[in-house]
């Protein structure tokens, strides 16, 4: 292809660069002219534009990575949490259950630089055989992609979002955590596809100039006043032109690195040529006497094709909860939804491509027997009920942003959601506030082991579109708070939110605390359940079973420590990813969790604190490695209309989330 093929791209890029940087940078670009050319070239080597074709960059630096070692081996000690006076309370069994939540973990990997999805059909992973694709459609939910970022007021929301997009997409390389048994995991490799050097020459100067402008914007965004909306818009347009140009030069390379191409013909082709589902498991496959695979929730294949629609090739966790917002029948979209939070999210195969620490989907699908449909996004129209919060028309954005962390808190290697819940809040825009517990991972260890900096709670008053972190909710990984680094949340209707916790990693037991709904963001207001202690000699230090305020050290395990000499070898002896809900059909609280053997365990109880039943194994470890069972709040058995229990499950070898079904009558 001759150089003439790029004239149109270069022309558009030059226009965006000339006009955009002149308006956006003003005096800054003049100051840059006084610096040496060598300095400009040095800065260019650190930008995402110059490194676009490298699938494994090592030099990119952002605000999100300032607290961590790029290899994921270091972390910063967090500040301590506050304590206040205790208070007492009692627990009553609720009439019905409302919301499900869960605990999570994911890995982190190499990041690439483009924050927008690639509509060109990318190379497929080579992990499994493929079967013919079948697409599930629900016309009531298939809205035209357009996002939910409200354009007003533009001076604050748009600028903040754009700044986040720039910083989030230049994540440093980091080691990937291992969640499944190493013997069961498929290899994860990705071969780089470099752009030929001869094709780089026509655009080298333009790329360097744009990279310099973007570097200026990135380096000043954190410490300077918010730039005008027009400035950021033009800079974003300039960056998009670079993406278009690189894709035109080598579309295959752009696909391999999560690059962006917005050619309408390619988009139309992608819409009609969905990749087939992986060969294992296949829809309807029975994986145990009680449990079967329904369909995939995420992945670059049917039914939701989350790569072409949201720029998500792979992700995990998928903790779910009811948003608590009633539907408005006068609007075309269903406002009553299930929100689904994911951990580390990648835009390319084998954990490559653009890396987001966390993302979120929404669904109003009530017929789960054929899968869970994710509607299209809503782009720049003020609608907060699309399939995902977006950074671009078909690109899901990160929801928990490092720049919104309370002062002094490190990001760590990643920020992973572990549980979500909705609480009624009269007077807010939609009458409900979403709360999302998350953990800051300090360092990944061996399989099933990692260390956290802290856990905290983010909140959103606009159905998960924008999230903020409460400083009072932070629990540092120290003392009694170390028992509550990962969470599962439930609001049974007795005025309390119950928060189950486990330590970092997968080798701990489960504990429970509770707090008045209005105080959910204040860690000092929580009460912790203890089974009591007989004390030492002559009963010195003994105390009764009950709830103890602001004293997490008194919390005792409610499940996850099997009794007997051989208890350590019994299923369910350890607790990892976890979710809890009240089940109307059973008339009991239900918890799902994985154990030390990667079995998926179900337990029941008459009250949040227990006594919890012995473990029932729903399914054993599967090829590829399974983890993170997350209950669906609208399961027929949960709402009392049937006996089926639906839940999400992550498969490590595919690094995607599956919807599962358990028939409770077969347990």
Tab-separated table of N, CA and C in Angstrom, residues 80 184 237 256 396 420 426:
chain	number	residue	atom	x	y	z
A	80	UNK	N	-4.243	3.704	58.837
A	80	UNK	CA	-5.121	2.954	59.725
A	80	UNK	C	-6.538	3.468	59.679
A	184	UNK	N	-4.490	-27.399	36.200
A	184	UNK	CA	-5.693	-27.391	35.362
A	184	UNK	C	-5.744	-26.228	34.404
A	237	UNK	N	-10.054	13.501	19.862
A	237	UNK	CA	-10.198	13.286	18.428
A	237	UNK	C	-8.846	13.016	17.777
A	256	UNK	N	-4.577	-7.325	17.599
A	256	UNK	CA	-3.801	-8.078	18.583
A	256	UNK	C	-3.555	-7.289	19.843
A	396	UNK	N	-16.656	-0.045	27.142
A	396	UNK	CA	-16.982	0.045	28.570
A	396	UNK	C	-15.846	0.708	29.325
A	420	UNK	N	-21.742	-6.122	45.877
A	420	UNK	CA	-22.544	-4.924	45.676
A	420	UNK	C	-23.914	-5.060	46.298
A	426	UNK	N	-34.198	7.968	49.838
A	426	UNK	CA	-35.145	8.986	49.376
A	426	UNK	C	-34.449	10.332	49.190
